[in-house]
Tab-separated table of N, CA and C in Angstrom:
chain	number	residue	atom	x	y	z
K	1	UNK	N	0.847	-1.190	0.000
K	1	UNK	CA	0.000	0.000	0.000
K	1	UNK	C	0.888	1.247	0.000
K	2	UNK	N	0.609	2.095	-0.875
K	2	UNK	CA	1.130	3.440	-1.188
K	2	UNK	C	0.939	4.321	0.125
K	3	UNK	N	2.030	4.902	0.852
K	3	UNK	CA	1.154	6.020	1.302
K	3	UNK	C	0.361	7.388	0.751
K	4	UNK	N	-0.158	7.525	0.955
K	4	UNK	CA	-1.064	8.614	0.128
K	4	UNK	C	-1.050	10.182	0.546
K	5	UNK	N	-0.689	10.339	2.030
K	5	UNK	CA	-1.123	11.250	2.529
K	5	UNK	C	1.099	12.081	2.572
K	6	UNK	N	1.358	11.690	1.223
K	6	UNK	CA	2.983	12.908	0.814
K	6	UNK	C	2.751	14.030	0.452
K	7	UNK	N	4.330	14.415	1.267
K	7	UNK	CA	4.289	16.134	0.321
K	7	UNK	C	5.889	16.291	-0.418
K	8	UNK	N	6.284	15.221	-0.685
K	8	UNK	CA	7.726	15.383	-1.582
K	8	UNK	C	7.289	13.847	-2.706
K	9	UNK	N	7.491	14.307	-3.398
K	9	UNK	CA	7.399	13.020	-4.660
K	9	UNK	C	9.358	12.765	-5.066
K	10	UNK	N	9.965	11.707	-5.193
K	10	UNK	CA	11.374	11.537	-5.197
K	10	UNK	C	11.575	11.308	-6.181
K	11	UNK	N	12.521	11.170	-7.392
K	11	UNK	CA	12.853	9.951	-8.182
K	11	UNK	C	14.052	9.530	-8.611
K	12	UNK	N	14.247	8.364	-8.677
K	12	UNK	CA	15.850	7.596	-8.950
K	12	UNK	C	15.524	7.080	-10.158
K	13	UNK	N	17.161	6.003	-9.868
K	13	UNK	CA	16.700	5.329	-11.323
K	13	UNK	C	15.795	3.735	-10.933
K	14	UNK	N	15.708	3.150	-11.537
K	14	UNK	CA	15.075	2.151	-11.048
K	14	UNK	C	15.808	0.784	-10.234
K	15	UNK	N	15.374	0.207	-9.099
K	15	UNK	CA	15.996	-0.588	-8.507
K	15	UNK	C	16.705	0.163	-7.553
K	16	UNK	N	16.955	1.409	-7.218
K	16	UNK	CA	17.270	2.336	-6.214
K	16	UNK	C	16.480	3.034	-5.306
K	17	UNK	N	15.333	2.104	-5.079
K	17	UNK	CA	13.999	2.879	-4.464
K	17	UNK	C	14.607	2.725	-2.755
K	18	UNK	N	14.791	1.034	-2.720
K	18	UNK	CA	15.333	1.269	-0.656
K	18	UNK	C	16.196	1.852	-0.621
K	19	UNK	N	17.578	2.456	-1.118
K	19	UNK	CA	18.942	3.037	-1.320
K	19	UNK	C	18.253	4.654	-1.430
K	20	UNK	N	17.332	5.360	-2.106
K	20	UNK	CA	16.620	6.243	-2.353
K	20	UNK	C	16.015	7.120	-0.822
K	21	UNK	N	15.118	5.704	-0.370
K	21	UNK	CA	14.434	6.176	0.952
K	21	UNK	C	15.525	6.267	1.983
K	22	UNK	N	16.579	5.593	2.008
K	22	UNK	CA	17.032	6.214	2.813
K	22	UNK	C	17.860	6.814	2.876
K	23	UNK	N	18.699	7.720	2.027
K	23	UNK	CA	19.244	8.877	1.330
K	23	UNK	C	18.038	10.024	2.250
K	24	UNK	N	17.012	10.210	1.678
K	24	UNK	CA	15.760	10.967	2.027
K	24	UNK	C	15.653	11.247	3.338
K	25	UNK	N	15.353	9.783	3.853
K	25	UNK	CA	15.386	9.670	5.239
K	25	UNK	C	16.200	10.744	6.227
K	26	UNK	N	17.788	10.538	5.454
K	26	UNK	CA	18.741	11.001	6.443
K	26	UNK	C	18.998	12.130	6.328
K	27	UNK	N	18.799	12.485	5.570
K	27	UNK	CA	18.578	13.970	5.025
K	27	UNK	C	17.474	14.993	5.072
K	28	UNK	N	16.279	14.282	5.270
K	28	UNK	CA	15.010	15.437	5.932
K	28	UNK	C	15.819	15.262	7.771
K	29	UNK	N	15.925	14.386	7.984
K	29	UNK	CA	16.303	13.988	9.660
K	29	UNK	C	17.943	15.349	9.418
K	30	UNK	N	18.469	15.435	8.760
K	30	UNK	CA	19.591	16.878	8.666
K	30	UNK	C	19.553	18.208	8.577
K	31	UNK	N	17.959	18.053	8.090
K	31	UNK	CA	17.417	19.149	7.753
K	31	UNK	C	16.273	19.253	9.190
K	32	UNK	N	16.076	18.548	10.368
K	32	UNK	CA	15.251	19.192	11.206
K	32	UNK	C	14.265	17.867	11.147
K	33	UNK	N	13.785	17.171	10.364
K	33	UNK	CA	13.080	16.704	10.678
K	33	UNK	C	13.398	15.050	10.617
K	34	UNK	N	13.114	14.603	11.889
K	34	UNK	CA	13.208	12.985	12.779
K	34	UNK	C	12.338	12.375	12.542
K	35	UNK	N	11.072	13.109	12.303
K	35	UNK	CA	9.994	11.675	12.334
K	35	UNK	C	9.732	11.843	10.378
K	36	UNK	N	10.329	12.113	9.700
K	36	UNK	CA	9.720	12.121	8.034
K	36	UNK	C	9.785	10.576	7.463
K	37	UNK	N	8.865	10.455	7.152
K	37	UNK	CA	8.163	9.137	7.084
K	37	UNK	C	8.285	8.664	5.652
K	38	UNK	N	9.148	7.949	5.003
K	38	UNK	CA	9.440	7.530	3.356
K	38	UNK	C	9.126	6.788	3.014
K	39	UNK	N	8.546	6.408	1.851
K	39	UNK	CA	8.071	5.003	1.320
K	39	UNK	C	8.439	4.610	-0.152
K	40	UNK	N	8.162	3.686	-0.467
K	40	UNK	CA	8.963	3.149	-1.827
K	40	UNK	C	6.717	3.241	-2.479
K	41	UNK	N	6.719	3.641	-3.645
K	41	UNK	CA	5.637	3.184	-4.722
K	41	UNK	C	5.508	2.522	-5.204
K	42	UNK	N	4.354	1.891	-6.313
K	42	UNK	CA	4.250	1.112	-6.655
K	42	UNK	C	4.892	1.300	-8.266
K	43	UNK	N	5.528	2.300	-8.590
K	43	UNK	CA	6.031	2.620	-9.792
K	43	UNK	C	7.369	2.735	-9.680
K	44	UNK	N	8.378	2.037	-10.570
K	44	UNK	CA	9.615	1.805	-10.093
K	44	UNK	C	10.406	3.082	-10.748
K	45	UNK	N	10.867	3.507	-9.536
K	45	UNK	CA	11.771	4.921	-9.596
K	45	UNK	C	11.291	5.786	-8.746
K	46	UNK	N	9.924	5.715	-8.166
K	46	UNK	CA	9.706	6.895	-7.400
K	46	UNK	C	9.176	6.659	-5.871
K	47	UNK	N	9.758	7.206	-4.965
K	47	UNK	CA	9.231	7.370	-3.720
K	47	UNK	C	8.562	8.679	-3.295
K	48	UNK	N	7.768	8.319	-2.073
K	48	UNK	CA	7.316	9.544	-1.220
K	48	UNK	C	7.854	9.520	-0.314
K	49	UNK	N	7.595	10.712	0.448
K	49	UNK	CA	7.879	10.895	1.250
K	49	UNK	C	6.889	12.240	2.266
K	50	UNK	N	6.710	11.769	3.815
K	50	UNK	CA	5.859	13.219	4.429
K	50	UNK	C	7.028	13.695	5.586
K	51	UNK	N	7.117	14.768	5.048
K	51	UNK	CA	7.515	15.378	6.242
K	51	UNK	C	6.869	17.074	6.345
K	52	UNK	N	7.324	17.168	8.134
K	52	UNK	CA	6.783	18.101	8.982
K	52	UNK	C	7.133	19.415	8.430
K	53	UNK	N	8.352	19.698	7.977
K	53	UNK	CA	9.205	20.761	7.151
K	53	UNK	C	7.637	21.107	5.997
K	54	UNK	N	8.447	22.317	5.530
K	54	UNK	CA	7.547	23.021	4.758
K	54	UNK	C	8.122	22.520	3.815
K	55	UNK	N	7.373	21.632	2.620
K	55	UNK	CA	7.930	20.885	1.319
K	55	UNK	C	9.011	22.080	0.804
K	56	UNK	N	8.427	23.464	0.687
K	56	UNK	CA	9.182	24.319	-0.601
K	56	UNK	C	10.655	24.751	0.820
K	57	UNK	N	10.563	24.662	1.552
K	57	UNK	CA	11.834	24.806	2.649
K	57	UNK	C	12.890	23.856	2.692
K	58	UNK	N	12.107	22.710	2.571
K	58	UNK	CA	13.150	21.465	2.958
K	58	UNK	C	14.099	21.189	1.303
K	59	UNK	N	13.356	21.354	0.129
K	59	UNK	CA	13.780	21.241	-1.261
K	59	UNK	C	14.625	22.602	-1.402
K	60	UNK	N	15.022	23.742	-0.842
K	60	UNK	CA	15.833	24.901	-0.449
K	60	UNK	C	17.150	23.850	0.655
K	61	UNK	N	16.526	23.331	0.922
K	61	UNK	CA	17.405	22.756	2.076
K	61	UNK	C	17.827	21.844	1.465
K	62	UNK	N	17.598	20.766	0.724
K	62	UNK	CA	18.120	19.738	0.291
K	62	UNK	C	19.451	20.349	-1.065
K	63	UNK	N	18.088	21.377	-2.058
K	63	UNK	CA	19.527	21.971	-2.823
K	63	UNK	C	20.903	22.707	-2.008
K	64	UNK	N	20.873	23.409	-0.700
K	64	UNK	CA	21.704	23.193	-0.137
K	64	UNK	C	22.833	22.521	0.183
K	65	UNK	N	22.418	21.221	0.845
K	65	UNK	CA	23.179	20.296	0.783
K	65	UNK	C	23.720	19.651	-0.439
K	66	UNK	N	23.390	19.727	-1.436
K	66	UNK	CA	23.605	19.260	-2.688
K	66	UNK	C	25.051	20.397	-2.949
K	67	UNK	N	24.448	22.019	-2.925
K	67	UNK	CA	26.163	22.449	-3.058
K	67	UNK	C	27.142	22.560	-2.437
K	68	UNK	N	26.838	21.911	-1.175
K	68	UNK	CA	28.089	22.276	-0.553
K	68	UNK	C	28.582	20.527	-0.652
K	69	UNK	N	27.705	19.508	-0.255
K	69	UNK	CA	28.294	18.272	-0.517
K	69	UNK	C	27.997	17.469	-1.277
K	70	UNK	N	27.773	18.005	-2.694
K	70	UNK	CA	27.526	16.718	-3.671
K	70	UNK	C	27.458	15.289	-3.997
K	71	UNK	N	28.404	14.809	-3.579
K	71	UNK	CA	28.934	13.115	-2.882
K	71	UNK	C	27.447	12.910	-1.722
K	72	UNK	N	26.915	13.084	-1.475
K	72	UNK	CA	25.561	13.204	-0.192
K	72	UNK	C	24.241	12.294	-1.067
K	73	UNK	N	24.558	13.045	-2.663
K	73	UNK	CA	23.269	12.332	-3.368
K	73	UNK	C	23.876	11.461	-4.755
């Protein structure tokens, strides 16, 4: 079962969905939020994900981390 109730849509390449979630995982949890909750879909390549963060804050936050440590994603 999908969770339904996301506010970040993810996508990899395929077969990188558990490797994906938890990339996500550790990284909303860097960005402030501990309880963000990730899941793999039923379409191969994309996860959700809910977290507490303000979606358009945490994707400011994630490109963040992306320039200062690239190697991260």
């Amino acid at each position: 079962m999908v969770m339904e109730d996301f506010n970040l849509l993810i996508s990899t390449f395929r077969g990188n969905e558990n490797n994906a979630c938890s990339e996500i995982w550790f990284l909303l949890g860097e960005l402030g939020d501990r309880e963000a909750i990730v899941d793999r879909t039923e379409v191969s390549g994309l996860v959700v994900a809910k977290t507490n963060l303000d979606p358009f804050k945490a994707i400011e936050g994630l490109r963040g981390i992306l320039k200062e440590r690239p190697w991260e994603f």
